[in-house]
mmCIF file with all atom_site columns, C-alpha atoms in Angstrom:
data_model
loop_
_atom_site.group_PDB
_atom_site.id
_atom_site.type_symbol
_atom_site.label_atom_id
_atom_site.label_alt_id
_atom_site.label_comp_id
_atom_site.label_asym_id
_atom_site.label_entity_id
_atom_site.label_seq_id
_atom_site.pdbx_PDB_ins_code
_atom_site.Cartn_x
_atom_site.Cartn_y
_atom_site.Cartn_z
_atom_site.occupancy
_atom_site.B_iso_or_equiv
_atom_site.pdbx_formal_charge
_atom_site.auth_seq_id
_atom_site.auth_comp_id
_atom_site.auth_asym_id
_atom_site.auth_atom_id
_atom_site.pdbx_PDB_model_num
ATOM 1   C CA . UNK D 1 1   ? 0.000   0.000  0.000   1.00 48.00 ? 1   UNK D CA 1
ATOM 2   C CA . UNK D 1 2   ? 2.593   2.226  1.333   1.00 51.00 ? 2   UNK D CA 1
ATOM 3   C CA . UNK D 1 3   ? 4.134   2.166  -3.018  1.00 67.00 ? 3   UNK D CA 1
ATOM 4   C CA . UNK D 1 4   ? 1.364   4.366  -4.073  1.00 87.00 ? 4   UNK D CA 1
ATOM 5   C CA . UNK D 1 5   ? 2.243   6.871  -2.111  1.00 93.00 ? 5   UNK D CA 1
ATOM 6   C CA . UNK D 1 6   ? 4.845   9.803  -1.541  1.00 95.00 ? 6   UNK D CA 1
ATOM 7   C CA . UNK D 1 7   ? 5.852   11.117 1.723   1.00 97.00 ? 7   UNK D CA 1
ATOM 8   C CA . UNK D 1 8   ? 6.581   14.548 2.837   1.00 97.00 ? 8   UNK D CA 1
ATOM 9   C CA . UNK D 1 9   ? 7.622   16.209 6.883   1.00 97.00 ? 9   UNK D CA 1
ATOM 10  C CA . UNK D 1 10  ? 6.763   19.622 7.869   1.00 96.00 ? 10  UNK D CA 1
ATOM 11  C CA . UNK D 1 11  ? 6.600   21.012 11.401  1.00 96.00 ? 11  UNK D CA 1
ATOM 12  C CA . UNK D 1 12  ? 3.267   22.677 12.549  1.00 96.00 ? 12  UNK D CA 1
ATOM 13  C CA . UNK D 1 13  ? 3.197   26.397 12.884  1.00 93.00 ? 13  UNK D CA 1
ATOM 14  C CA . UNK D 1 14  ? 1.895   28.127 15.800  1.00 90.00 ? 14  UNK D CA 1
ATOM 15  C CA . UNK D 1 15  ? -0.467  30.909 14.170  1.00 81.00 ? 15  UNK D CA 1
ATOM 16  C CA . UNK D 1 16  ? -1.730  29.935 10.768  1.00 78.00 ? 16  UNK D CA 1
ATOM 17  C CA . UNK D 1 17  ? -5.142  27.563 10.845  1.00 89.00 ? 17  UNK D CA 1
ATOM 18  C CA . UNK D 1 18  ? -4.303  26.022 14.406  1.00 93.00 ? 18  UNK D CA 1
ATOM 19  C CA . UNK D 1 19  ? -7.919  24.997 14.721  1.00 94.00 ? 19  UNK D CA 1
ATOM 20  C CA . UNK D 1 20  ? -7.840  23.171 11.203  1.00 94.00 ? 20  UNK D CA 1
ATOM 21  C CA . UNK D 1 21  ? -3.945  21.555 12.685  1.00 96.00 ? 21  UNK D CA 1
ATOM 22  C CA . UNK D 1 22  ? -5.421  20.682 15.845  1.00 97.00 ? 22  UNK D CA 1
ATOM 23  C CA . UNK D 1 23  ? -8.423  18.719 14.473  1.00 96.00 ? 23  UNK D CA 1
ATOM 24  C CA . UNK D 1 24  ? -5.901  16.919 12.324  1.00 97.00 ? 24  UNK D CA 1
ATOM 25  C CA . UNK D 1 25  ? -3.518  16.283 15.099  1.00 97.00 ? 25  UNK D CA 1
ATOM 26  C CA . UNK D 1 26  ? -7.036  15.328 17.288  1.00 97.00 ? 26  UNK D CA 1
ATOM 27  C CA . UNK D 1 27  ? -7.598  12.399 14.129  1.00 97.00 ? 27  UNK D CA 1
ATOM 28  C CA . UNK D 1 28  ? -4.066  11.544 14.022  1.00 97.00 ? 28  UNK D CA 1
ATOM 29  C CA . UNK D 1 29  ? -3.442  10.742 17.730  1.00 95.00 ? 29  UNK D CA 1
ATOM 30  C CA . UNK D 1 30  ? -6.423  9.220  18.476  1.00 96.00 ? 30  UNK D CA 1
ATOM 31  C CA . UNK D 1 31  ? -6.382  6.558  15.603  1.00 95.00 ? 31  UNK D CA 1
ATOM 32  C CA . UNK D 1 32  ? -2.295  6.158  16.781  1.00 92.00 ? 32  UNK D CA 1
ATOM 33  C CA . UNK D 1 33  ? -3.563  5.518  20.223  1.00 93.00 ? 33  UNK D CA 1
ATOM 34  C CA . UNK D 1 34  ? -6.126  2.850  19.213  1.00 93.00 ? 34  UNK D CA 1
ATOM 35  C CA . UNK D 1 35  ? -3.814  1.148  16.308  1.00 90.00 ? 35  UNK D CA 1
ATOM 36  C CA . UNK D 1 36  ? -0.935  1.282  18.908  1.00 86.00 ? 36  UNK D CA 1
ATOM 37  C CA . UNK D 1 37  ? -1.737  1.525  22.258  1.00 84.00 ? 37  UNK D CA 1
ATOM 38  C CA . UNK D 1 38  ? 1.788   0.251  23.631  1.00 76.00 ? 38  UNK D CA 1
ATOM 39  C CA . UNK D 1 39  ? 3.224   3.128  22.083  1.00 77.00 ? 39  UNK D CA 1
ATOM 40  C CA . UNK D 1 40  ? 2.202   5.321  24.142  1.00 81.00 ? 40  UNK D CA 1
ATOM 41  C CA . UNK D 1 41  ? 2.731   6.421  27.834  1.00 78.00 ? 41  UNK D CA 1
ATOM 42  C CA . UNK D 1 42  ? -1.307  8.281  27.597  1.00 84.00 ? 42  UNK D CA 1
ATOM 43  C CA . UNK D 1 43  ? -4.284  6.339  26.706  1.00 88.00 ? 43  UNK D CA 1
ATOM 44  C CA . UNK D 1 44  ? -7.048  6.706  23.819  1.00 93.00 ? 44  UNK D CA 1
ATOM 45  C CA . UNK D 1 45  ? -9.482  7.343  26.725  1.00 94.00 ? 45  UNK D CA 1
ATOM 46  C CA . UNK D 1 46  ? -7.762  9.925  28.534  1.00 91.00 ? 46  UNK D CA 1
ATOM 47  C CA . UNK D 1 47  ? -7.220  11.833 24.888  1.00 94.00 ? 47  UNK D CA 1
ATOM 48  C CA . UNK D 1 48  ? -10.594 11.145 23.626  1.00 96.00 ? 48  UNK D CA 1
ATOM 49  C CA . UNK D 1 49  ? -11.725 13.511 26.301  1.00 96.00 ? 49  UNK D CA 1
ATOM 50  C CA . UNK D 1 50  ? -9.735  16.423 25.196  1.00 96.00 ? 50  UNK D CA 1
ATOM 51  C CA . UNK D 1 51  ? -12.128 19.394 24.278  1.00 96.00 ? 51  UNK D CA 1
ATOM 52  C CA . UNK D 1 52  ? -11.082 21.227 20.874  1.00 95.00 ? 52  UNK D CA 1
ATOM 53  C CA . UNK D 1 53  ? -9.187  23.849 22.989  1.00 95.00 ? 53  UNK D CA 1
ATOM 54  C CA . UNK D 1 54  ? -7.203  21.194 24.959  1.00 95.00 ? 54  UNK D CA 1
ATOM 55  C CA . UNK D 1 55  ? -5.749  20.144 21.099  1.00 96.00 ? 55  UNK D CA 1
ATOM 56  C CA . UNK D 1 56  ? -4.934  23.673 19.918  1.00 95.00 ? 56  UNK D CA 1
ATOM 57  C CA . UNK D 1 57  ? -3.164  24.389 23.878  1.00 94.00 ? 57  UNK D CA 1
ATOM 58  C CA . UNK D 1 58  ? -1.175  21.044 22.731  1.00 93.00 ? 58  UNK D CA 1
ATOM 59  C CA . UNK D 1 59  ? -0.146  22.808 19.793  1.00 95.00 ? 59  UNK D CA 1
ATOM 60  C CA . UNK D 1 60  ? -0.022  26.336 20.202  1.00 95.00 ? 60  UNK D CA 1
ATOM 61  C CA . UNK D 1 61  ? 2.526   25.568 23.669  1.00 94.00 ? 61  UNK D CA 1
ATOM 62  C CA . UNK D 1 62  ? 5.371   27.311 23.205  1.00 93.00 ? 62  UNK D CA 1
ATOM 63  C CA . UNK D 1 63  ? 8.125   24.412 24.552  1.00 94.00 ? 63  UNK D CA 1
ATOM 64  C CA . UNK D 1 64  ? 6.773   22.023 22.032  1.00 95.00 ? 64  UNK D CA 1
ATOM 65  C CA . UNK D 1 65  ? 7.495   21.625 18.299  1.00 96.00 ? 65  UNK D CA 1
ATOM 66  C CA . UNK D 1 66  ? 5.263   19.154 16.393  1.00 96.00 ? 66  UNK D CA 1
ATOM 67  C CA . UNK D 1 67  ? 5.977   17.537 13.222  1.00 97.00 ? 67  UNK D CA 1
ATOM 68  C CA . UNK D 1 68  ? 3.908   15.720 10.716  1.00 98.00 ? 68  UNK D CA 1
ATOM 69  C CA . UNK D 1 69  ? 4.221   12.905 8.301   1.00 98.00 ? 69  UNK D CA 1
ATOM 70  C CA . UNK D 1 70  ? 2.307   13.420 5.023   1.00 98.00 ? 70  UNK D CA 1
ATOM 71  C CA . UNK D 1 71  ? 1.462   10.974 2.581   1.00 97.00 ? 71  UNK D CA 1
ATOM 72  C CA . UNK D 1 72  ? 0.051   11.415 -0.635  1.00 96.00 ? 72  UNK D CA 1
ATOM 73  C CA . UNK D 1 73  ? -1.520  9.439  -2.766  1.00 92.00 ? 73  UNK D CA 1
ATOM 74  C CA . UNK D 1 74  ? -0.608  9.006  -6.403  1.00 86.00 ? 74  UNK D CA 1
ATOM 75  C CA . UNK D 1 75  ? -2.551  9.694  -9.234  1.00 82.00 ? 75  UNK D CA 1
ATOM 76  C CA . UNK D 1 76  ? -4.994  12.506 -11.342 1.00 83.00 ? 76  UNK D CA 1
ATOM 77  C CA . UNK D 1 77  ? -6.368  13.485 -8.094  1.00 84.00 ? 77  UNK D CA 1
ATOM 78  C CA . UNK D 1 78  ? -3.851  13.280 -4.890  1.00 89.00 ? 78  UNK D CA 1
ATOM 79  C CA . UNK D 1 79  ? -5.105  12.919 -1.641  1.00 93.00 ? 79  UNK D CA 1
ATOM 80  C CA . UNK D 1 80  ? -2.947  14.024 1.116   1.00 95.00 ? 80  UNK D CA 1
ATOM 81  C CA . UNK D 1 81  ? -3.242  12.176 4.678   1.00 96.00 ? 81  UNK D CA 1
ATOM 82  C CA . UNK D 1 82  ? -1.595  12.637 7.873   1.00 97.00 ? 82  UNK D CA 1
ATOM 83  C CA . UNK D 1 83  ? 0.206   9.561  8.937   1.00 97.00 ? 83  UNK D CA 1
ATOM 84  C CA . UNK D 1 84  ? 2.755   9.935  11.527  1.00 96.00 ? 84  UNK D CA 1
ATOM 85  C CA . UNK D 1 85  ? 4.291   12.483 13.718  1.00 96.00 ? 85  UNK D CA 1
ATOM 86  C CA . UNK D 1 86  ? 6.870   13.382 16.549  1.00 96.00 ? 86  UNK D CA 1
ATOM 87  C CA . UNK D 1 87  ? 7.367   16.140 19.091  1.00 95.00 ? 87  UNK D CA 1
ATOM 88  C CA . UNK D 1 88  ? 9.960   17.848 20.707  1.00 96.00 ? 88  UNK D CA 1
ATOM 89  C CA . UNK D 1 89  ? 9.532   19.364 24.064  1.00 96.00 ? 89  UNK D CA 1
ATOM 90  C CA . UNK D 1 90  ? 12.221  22.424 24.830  1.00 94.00 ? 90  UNK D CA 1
ATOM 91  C CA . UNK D 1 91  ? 14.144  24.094 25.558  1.00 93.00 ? 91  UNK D CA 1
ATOM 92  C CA . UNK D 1 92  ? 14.286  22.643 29.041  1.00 94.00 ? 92  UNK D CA 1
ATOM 93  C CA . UNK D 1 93  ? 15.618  23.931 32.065  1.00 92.00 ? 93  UNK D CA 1
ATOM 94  C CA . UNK D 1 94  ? 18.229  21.914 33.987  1.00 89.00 ? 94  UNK D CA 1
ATOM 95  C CA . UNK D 1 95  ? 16.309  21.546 37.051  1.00 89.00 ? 95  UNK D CA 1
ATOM 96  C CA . UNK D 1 96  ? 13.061  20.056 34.311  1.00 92.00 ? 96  UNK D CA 1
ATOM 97  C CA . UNK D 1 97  ? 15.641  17.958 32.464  1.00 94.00 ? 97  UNK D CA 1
ATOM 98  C CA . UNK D 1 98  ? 17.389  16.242 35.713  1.00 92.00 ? 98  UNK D CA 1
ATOM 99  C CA . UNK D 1 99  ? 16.656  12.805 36.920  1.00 94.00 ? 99  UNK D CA 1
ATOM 100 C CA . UNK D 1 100 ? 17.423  10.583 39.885  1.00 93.00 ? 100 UNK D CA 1
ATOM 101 C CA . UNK D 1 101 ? 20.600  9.517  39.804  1.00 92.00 ? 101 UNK D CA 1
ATOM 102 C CA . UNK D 1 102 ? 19.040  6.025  39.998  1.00 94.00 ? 102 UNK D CA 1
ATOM 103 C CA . UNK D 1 103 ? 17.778  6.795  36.538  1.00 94.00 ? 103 UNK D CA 1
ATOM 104 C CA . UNK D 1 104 ? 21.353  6.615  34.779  1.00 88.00 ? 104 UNK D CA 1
ATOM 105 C CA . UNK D 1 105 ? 20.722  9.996  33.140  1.00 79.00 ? 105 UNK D CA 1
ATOM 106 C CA . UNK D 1 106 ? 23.835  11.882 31.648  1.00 71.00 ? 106 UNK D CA 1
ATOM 107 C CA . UNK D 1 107 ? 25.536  15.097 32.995  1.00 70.00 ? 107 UNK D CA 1
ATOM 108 C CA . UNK D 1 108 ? 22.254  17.643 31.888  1.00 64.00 ? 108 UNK D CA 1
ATOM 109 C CA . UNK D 1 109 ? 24.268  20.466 33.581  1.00 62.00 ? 109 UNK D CA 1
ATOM 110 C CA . UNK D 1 110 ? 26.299  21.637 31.096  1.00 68.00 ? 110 UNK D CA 1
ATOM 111 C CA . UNK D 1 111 ? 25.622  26.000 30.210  1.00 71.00 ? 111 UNK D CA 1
ATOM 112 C CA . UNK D 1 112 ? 26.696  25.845 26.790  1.00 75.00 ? 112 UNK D CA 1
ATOM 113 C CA . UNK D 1 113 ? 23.768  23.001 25.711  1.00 85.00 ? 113 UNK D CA 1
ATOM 114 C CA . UNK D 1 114 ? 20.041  23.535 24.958  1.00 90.00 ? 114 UNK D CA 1
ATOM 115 C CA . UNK D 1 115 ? 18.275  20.309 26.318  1.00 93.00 ? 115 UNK D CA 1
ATOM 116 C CA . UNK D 1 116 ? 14.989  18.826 24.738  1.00 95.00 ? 116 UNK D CA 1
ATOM 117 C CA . UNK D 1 117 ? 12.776  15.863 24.793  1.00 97.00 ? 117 UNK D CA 1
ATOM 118 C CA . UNK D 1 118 ? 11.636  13.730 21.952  1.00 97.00 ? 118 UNK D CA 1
ATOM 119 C CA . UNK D 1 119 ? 8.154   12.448 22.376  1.00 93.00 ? 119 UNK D CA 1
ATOM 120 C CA . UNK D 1 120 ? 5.899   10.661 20.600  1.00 87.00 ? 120 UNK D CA 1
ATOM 121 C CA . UNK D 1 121 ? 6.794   8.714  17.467  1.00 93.00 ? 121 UNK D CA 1
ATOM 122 C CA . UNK D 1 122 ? 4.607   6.967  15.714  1.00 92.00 ? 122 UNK D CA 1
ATOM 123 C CA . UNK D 1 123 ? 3.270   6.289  12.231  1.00 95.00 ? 123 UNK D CA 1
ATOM 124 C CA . UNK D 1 124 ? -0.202  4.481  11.203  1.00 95.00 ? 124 UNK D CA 1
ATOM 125 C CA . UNK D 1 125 ? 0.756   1.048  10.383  1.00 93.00 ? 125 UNK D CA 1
ATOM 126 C CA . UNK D 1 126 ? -0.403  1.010  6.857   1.00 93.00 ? 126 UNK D CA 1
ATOM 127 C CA . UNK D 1 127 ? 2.693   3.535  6.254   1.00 95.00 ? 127 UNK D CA 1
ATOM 128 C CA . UNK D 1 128 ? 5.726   1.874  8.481   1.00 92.00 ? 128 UNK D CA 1
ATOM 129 C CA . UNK D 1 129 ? 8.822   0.664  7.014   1.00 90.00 ? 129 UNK D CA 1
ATOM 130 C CA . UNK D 1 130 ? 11.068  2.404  4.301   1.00 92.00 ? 130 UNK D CA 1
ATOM 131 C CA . UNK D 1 131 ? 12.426  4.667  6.451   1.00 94.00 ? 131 UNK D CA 1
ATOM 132 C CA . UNK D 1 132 ? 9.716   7.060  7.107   1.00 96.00 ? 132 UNK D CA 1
ATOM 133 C CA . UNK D 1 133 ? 10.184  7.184  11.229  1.00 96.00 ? 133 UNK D CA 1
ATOM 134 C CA . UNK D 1 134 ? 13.975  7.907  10.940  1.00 96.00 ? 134 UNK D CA 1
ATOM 135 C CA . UNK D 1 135 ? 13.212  11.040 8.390   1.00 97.00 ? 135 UNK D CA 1
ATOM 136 C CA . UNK D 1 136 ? 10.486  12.172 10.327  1.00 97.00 ? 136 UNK D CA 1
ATOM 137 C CA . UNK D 1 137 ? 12.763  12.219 13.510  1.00 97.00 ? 137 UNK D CA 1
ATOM 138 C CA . UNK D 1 138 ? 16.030  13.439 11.517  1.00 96.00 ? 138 UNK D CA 1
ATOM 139 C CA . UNK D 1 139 ? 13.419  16.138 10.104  1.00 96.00 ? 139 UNK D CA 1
ATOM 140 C CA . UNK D 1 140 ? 13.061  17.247 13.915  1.00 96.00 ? 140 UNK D CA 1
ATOM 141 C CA . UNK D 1 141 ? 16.946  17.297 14.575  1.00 94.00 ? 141 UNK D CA 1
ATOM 142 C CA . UNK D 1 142 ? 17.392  19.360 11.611  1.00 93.00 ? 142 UNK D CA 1
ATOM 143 C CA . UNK D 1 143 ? 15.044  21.811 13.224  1.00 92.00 ? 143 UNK D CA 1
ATOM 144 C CA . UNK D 1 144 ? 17.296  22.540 16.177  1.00 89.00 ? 144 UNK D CA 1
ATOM 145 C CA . UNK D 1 145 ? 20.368  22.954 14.123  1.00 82.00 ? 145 UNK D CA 1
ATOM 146 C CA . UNK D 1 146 ? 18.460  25.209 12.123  1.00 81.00 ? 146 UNK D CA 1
ATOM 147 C CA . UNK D 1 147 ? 18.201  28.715 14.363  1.00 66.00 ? 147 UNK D CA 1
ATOM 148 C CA . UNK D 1 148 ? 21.506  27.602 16.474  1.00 63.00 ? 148 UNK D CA 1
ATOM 149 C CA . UNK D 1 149 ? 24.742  29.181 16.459  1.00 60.00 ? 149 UNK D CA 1
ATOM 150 C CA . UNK D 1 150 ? 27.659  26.828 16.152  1.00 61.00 ? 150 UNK D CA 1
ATOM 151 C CA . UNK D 1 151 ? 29.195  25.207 18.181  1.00 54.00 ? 151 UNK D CA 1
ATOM 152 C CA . UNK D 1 152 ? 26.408  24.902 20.305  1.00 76.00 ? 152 UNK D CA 1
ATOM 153 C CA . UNK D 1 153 ? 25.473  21.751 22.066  1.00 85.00 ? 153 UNK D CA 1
ATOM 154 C CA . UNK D 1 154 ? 22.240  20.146 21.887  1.00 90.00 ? 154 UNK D CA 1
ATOM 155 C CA . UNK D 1 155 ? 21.173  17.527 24.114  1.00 92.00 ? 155 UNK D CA 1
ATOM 156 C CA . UNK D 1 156 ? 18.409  15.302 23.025  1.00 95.00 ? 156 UNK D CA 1
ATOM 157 C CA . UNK D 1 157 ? 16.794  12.459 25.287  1.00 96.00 ? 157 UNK D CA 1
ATOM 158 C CA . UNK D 1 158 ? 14.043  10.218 25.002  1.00 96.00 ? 158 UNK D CA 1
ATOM 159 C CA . UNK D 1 159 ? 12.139  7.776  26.684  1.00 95.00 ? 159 UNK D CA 1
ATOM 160 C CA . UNK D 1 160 ? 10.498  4.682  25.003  1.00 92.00 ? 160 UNK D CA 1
ATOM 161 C CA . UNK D 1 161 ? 9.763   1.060  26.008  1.00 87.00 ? 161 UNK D CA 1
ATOM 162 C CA . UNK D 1 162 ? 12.256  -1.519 25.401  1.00 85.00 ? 162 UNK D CA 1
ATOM 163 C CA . UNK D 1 163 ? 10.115  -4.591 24.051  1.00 85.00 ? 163 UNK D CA 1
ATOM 164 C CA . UNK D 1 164 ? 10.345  -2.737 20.694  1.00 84.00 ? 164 UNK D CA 1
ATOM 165 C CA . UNK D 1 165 ? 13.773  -3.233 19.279  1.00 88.00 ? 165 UNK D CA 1
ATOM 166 C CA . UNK D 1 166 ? 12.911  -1.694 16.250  1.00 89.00 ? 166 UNK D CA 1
ATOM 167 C CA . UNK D 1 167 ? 12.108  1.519  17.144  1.00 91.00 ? 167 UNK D CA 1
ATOM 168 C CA . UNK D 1 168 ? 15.267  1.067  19.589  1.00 94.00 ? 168 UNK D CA 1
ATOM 169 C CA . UNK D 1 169 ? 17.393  0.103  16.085  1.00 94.00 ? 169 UNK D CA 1
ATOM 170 C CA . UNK D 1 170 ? 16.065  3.573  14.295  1.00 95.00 ? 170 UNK D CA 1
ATOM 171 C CA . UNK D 1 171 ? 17.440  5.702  17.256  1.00 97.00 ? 171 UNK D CA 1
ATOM 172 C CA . UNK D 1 172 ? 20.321  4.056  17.412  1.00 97.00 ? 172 UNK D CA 1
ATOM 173 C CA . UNK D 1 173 ? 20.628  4.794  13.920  1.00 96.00 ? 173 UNK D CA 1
ATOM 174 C CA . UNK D 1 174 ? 20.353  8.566  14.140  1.00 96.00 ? 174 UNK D CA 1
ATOM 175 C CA . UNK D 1 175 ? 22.898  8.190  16.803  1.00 96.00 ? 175 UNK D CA 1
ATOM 176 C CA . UNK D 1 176 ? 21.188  7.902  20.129  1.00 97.00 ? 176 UNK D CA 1
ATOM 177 C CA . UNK D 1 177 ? 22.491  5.895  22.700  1.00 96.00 ? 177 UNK D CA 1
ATOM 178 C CA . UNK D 1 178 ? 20.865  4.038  25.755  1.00 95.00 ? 178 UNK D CA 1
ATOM 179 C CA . UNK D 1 179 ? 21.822  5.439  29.247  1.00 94.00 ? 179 UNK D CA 1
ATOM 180 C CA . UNK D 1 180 ? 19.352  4.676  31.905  1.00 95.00 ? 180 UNK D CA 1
ATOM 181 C CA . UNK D 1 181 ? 15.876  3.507  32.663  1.00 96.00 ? 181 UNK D CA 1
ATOM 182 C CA . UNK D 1 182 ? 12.902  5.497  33.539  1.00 96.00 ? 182 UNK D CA 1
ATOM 183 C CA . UNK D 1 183 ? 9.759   4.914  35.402  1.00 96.00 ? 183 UNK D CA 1
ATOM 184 C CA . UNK D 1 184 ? 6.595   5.640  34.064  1.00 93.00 ? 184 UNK D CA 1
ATOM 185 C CA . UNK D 1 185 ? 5.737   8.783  35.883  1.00 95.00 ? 185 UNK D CA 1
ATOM 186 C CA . UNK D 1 186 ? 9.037   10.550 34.749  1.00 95.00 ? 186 UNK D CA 1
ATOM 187 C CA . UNK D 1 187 ? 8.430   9.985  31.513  1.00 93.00 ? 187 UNK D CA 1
ATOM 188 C CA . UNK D 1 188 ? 5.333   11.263 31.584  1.00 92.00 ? 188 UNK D CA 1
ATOM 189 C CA . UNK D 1 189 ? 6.159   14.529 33.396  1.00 94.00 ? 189 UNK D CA 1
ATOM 190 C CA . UNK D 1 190 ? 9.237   14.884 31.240  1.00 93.00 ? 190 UNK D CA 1
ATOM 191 C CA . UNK D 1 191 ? 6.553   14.637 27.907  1.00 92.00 ? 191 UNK D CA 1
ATOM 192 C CA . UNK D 1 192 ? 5.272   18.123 29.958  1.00 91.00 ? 192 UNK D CA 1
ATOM 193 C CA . UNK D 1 193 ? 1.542   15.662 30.612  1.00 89.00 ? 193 UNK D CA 1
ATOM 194 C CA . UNK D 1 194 ? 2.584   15.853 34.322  1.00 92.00 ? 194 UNK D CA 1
ATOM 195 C CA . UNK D 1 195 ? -0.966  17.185 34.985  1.00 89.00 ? 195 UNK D CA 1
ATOM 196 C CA . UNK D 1 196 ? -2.329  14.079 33.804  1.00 87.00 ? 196 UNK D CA 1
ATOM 197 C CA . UNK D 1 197 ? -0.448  12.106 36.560  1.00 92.00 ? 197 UNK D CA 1
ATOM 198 C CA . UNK D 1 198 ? -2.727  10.600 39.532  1.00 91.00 ? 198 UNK D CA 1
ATOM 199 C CA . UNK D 1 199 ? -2.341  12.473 42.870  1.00 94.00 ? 199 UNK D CA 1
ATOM 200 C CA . UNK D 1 200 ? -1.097  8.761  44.022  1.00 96.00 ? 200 UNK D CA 1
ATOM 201 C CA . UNK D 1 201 ? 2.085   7.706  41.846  1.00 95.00 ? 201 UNK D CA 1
ATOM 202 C CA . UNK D 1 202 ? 3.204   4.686  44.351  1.00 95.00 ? 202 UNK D CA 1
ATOM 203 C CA . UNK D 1 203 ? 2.154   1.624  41.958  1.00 96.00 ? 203 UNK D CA 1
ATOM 204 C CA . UNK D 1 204 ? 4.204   -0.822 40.461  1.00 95.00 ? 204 UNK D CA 1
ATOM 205 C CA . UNK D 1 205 ? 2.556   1.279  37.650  1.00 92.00 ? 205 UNK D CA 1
ATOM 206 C CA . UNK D 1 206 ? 4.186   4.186  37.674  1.00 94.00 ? 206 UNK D CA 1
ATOM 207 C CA . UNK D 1 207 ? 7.459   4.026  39.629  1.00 96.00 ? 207 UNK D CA 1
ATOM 208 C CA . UNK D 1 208 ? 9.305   0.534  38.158  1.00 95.00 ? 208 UNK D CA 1
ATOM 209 C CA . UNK D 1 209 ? 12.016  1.877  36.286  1.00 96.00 ? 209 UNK D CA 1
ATOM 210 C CA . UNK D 1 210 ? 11.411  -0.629 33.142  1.00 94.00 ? 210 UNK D CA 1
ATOM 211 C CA . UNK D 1 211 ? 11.229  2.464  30.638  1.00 94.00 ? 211 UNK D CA 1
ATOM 212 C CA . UNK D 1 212 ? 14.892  2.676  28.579  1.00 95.00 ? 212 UNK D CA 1
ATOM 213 C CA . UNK D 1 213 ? 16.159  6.393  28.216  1.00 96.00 ? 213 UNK D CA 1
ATOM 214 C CA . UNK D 1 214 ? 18.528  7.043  25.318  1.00 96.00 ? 214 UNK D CA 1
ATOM 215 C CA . UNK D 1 215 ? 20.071  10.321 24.338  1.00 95.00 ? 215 UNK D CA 1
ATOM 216 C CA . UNK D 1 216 ? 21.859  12.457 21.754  1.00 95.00 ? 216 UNK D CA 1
ATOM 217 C CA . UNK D 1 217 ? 24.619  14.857 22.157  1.00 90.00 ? 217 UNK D CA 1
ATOM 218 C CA . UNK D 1 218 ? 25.917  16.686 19.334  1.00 81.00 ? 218 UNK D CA 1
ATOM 219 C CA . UNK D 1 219 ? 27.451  20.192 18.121  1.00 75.00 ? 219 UNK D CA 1
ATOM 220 C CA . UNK D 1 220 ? 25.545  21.720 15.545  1.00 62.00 ? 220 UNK D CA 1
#
């Protein structure tokens, strides 16, 4: 299926048609979240519940940079599609960006670094393979090198689930390496959906550190 298509990665702007973005975004996540529910540290209940404002907040936040994978269909009359996207949350403070020291995280101290958080990957399953998640995520890492001054450091981490050695492959691929494991409730706080956290975070649940972080260092 995925042939008769073409494939193309822009990042969402914060002014122009948010409320048509947001209902797209609204489509996108929710059919991610019920195609792939392991994917994702929220649920397609707790999202399902989001008014229209609570989509165009999402987007509009100032710390987070969405981008989207397009595909279009080939033929006399193209039909374009979101299929996949991925987020970065930043730039983060220090004190936002630390972890235990339990958690295996690397030195986030550094001044001359600008720290962010890649969240979210995913892509419908009708339109995996052939690369797409790796140039949807490189499309994000060009982003940051785009407005910094070299030799500026950027430090990238993310947190993902470890049963998936695929997704852990791509990463590794764009150069991310694993340092640590995260519990449940970090990762969700460090996605910025701390709000979303129950008041009690004790369970096995939330605080077994089973989540793998990796990161990314690099000059741009």
């Amino acid at each position: 299926m995925t042939s008769n298509f073409t494939y193309s990665y822009f990042r969402i702007p914060k002014s122009n048609n948010l409320k048509t973005y947001a209902q797209q975004y609204r489509n996108l996540r929710l059919r991610g979240l019920e195609a792939s529910p392991s994917s994702f540290a929220s649920t397609y209940e707790t999202e399902a519940a989001f008014t229209s404002t609570d989509w165009e907040t999402r987007l509009s936040a100032a710390d987070k940079q969405t981008f989207i994978c397009v595909a279009t269909s080939q033929g006399e009359q193209p039909v374009s599609e979101w299929v996949g996207q991925v987020t970065l949350r930043g730039p983060m403070s220090s004190a936002d960006f630390s972890l235990p020291a339990e958690a295996g995280q690397l030195d986030a101290n550094c001044k001359e670094e600008e720290r962010w958080q890649l969240l979210g990957l995913f892509l419908l399953p009708d339109h995996r393979g052939g690369g797409r998640g790796k140039q949807l995520c490189q499309a994000a890492l060009e982003y940051l090198g785009s407005y910094l001054s070299p030799p500026f450091q950027v430090h990238v981490r993310l947190m993902i689930k470890p049963d998936n050695q695929a997704i852990v492959r791509l990463y590794e691929g764009l150069g991310f390496t694993q340092t640590g494991n995260c519990t449940l409730e970090e990762a969700i706080r460090a996605s910025g959906d701390g709000h979303l956290l129950p008041e009690d975070t004790s369970s096995e649940t939330y605080s077994t550190r089973t989540g793998l972080i990796m990161n990314l260092k690099r000059k741009q």
